[in-house]
Each structure stands twice: as C-alpha cells, then as structure tokens.
XYZ file of C-alpha atoms in Angstrom:
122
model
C 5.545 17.039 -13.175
C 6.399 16.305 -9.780
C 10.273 15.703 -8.568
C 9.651 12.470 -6.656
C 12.786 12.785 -5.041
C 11.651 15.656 -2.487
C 8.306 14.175 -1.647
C 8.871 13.489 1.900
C 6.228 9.915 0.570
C 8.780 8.651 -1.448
C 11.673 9.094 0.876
C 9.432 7.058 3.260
C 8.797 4.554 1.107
C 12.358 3.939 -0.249
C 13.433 3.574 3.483
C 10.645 1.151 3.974
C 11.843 -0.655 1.200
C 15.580 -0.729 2.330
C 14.306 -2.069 5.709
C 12.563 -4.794 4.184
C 15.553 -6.056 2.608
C 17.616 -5.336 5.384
C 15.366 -7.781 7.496
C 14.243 -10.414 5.148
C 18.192 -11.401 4.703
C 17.689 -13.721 7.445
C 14.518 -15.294 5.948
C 14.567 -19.018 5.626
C 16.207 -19.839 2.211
C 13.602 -21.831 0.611
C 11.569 -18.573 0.560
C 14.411 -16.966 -1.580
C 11.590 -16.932 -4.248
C 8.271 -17.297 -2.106
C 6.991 -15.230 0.341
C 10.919 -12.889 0.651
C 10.809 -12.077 -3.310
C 7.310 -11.050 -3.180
C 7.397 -9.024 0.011
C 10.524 -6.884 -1.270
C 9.000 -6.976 -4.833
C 5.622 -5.247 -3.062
C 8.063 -2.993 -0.792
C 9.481 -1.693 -4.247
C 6.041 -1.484 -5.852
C 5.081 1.478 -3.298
C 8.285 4.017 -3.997
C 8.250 3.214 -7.452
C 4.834 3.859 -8.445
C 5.530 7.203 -6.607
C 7.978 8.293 -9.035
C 6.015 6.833 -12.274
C 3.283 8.761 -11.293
C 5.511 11.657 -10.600
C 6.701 11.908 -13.969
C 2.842 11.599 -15.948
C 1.347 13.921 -17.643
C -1.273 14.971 -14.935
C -2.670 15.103 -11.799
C -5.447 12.768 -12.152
C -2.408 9.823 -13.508
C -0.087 10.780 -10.558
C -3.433 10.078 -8.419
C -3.653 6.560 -10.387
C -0.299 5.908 -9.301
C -0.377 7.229 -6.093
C -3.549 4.457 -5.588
C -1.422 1.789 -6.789
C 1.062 2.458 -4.085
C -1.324 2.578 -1.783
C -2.449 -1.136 -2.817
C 1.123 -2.035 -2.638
C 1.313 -0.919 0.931
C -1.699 -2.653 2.175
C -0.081 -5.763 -0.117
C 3.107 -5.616 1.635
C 1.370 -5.423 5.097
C -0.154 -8.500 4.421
C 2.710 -10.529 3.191
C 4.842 -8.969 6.494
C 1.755 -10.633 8.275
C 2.143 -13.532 7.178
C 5.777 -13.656 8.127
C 4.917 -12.847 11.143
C 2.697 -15.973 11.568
C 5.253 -18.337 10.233
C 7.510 -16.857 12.599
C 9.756 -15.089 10.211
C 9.342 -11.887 11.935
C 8.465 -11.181 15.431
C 5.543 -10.024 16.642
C 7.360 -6.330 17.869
C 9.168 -6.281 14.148
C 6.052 -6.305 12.353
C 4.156 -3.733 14.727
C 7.450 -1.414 13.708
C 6.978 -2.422 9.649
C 3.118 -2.012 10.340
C 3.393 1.579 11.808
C 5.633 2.747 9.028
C 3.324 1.209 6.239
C 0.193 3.108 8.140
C 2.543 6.402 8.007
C 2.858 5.870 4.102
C -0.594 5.116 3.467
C -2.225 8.154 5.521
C 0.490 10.431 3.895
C -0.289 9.058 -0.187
C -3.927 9.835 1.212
C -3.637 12.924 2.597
C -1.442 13.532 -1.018
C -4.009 12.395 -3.344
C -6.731 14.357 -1.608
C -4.408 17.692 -2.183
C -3.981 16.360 -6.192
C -7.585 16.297 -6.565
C -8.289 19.867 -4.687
C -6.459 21.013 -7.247
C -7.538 19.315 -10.238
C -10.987 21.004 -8.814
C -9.874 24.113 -8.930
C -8.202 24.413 -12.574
C-alpha cells in the first residue's frame, strides 16, 4: 500500500484537476453538461485512479490503475482539444494544460515501469 497523498503524481494531477475547473467556469453554459462535465469528470478520473490503485492489494493492480490514469490523461487532452477548436480555450491555454498533462503521463510511466522492476524482482 502506497500513501497517494505523497506521490509527487497525484499532487500533479489534483492540481491539474483544480485548474480545469478553475478555467472551464467561463465555459459557455449550454456545455454545463457536454463537453465542461466530461472534461472535469476525465480531469478527476486521473488523481483518483491514483489513489484507488494506491490502496490495492498489489503492485501489478496499482499498475492497472496507474494505466487507467494514464487513459484519462490522454482523454482529457483530447476533450481540452476540442475546446480549443470551438474556441473555448485559447490556443496558449491549452499548450499550458497540454504540457502539464505530458508531465503526468511521462511521470505515471516512468512510475509504472519502477512497479514492475519490482514486481520482477520479488
């Protein structure tokens, strides 16, 4: 069991998902339950599956996890992509939210590559 809370990933993600909420405030309304809901629903999905993982019974299910977050992430790029072409975004906003997803993603890599060295080694 991992604590979640001082995985440098998860803090990353969390603030990723704060500044997705933080910007899609200003989103047209009639995307209340469109494209906003599932873009901070996908934001979520990445810290969250972090600490579910966390908390499993193993290695190899915290690596599960760790690939569903990793989904999430590229999920959430795309959706912040498409808000950028609709003009919901600009094009430096998503460049920042693109940079910070890539930062996640090569960290839950570098992560899961460290869970299964050691799952090789027990």
């Amino acid at each position: 069991m991992h604590n979640y809370k001082e995985l440098k990933i998860w803090q990353k993600s969390v603030a990723l998902a704060v500044n997705i909420y933080k910007r899609t405030r200003s989103f047209p309304k009639e995307e209340l339950f469109g494209l906003t809901s599932q873009i901070r629903r996908s934001g979520i999905s990445i810290s969250s599956n972090i600490a579910e993982g966390a908390y499993r019974n193993s290695n190899n299910e915290f690596n599960h996890f760790l690939g569903v977050a990793n989904g999430s992430a590229a999920e959430v790029d795309t959706q912040l992509f498409i808000a950028k072409e609709l003009e919901f975004i600009s094009q430096s906003e998503y460049e920042e939210f693109n940079l910070e997803i890539t930062q996640i993603q090569k960290m839950n890599y570098t992560f899961q590559q460290t869970l299964i060295s050691k799952n090789q080694k027990s």
